[in-house]
Coordinates of C-alpha atoms in Angstrom, one line a residue:
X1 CA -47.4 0.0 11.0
X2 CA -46.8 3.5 12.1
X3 CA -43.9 5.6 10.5
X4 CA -40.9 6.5 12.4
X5 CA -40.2 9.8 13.0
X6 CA -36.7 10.5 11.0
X7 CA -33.7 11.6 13.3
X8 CA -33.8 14.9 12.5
X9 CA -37.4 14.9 13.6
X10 CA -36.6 13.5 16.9
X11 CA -33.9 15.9 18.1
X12 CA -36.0 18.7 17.0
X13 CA -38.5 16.8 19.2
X14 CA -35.9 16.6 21.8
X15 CA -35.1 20.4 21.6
X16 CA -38.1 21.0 22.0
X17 CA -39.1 19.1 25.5
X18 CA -35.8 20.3 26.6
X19 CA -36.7 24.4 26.1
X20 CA -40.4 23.5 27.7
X21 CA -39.0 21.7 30.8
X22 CA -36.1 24.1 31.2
X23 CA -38.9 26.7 31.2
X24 CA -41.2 25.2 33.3
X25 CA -38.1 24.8 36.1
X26 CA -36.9 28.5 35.6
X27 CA -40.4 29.5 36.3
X28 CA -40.2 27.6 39.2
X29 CA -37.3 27.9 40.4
X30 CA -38.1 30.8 42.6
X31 CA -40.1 28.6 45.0
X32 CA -38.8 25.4 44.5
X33 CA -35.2 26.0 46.3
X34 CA -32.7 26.9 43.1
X35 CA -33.7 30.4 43.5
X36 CA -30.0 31.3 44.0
X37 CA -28.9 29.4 40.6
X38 CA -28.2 30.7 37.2
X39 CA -31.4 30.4 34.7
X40 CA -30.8 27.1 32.8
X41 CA -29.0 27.6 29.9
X42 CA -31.4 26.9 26.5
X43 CA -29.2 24.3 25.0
X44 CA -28.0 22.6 27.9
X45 CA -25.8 19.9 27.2
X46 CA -26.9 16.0 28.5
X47 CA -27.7 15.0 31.6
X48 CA -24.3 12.7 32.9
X49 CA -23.6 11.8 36.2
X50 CA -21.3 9.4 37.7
X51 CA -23.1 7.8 40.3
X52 CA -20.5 5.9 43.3
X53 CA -22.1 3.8 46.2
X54 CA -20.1 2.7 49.0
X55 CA -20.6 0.4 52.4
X56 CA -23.8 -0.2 51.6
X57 CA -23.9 -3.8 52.6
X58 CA -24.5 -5.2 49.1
X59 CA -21.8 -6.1 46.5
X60 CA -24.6 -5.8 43.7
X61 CA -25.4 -1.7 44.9
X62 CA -21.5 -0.4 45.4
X63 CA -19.4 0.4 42.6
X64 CA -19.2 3.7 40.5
X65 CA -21.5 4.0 37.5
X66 CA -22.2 6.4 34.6
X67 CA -25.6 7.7 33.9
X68 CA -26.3 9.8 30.7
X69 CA -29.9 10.7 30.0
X70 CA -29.9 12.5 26.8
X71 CA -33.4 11.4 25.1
X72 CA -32.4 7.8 25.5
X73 CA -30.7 6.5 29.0
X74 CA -27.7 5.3 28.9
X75 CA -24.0 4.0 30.5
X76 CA -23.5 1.7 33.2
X77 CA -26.2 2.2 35.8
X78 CA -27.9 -1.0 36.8
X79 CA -31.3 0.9 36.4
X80 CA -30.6 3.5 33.5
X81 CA -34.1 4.2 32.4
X82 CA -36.2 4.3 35.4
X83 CA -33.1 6.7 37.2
X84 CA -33.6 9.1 34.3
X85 CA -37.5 8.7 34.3
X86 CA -37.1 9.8 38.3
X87 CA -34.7 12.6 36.8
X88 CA -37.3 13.9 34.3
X89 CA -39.9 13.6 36.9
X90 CA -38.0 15.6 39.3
X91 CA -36.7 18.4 36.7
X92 CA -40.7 18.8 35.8
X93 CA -41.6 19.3 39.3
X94 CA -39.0 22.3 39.8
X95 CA -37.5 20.1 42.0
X96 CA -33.7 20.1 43.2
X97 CA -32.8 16.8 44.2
X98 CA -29.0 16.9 45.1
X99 CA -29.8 20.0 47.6
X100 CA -28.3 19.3 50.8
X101 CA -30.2 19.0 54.0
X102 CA -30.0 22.8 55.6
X103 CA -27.8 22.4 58.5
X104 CA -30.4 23.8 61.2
X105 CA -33.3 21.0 59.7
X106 CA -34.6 18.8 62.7
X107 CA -34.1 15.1 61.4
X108 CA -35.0 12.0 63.5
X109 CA -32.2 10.0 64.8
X110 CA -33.0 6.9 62.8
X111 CA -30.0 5.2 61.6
X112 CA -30.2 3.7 57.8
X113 CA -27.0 1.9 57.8
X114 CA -23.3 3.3 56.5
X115 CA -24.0 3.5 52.7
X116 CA -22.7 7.0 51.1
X117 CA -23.4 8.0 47.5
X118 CA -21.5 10.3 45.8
X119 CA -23.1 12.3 42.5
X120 CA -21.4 13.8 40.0
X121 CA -21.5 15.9 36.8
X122 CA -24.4 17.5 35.3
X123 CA -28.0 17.5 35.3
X124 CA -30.3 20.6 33.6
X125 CA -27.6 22.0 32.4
X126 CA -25.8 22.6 36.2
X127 CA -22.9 21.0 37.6
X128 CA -23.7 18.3 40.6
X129 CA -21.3 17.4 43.1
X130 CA -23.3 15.8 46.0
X131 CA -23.2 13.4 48.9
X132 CA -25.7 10.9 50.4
X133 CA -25.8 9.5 53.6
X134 CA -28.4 7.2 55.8
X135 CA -27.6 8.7 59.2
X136 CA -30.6 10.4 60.0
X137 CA -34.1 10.2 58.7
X138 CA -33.8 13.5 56.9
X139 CA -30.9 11.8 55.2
X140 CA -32.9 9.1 54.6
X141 CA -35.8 10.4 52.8
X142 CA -32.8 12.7 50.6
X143 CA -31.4 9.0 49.6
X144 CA -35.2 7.4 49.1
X145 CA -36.4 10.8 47.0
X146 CA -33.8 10.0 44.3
X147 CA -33.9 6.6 44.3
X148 CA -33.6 4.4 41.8
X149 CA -30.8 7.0 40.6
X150 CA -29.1 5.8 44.0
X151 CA -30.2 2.0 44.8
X152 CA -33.0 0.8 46.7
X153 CA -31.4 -0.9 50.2
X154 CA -32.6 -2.4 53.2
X155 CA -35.2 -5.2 51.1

């Protein structure tokens, strides 16, 4: 049976992936959209978001949850660990997730239904405070990029 690592071990571990990814997304952050943001801080405290889906049709999807990702998922969400998988995966790509759609972006007129998502709190060490909607396809692929961290409709 193999030995498990102590505790100390595992947020040194921790620290470590943390410095590494929060390098990686400085690096590229120039071309990847948060070149107007603040370097992320080296020790930047957990991810936690509160998470609150409205009208979207299903009594399961709305309410307000809590998501904390900090080396072990965490808090209410229905889909904790895959939402902070898609987090991690995002963060390593340099991506910014809760970027709004620019104002002059063409977007089809495809209508995904009424559900809105607010997303709050903070996530690599930045303060979030964004909106989803499904009213236009550009909208729509926002919503479906961060998904499961906002829930999977229309199935």
């Amino acid at each position: 049976m193999p030995a498990v690592p102590s505790y100390p071990l595992l947020l040194e571990i921790r620290m470590l992936r943390r410095l590494a990814l929060a390098t990686l997304a400085t690096a590229a952050a120039g071309t990847a959209g948060f070149g107007s943001l603040p370097p992320l801080p080296l020790l930047s405290p957990p991810d936690a978001l509160t998470v609150t889906i409205s009208e979207s049709g299903y009594r399961t999807a709305d309410g307000t949850f809590e998501l904390t990702c900090d080396g072990q998922a965490g808090g209410t969400h229905p889909a904790a660990e895959d939402a902070c998988r898609r987090l991690e995966q995002l963060a390593a790509e340099g991506a910014n997730p809760f970027k709004a759609v620019p104002r002059d972006a063409f977007c089809t007129q495809v209508y995904g239904g009424a559900a809105v998502a607010e997303v709050a709190g903070t996530w690599q060490g930045r303060k979030i405070d964004a909106r989803f909607s499904r009213v236009n396809g550009c909208e729509i692929d926002r919503w479906n990029n961060l998904q499961p961290v906002l829930p999977i409709l229309g199935r």
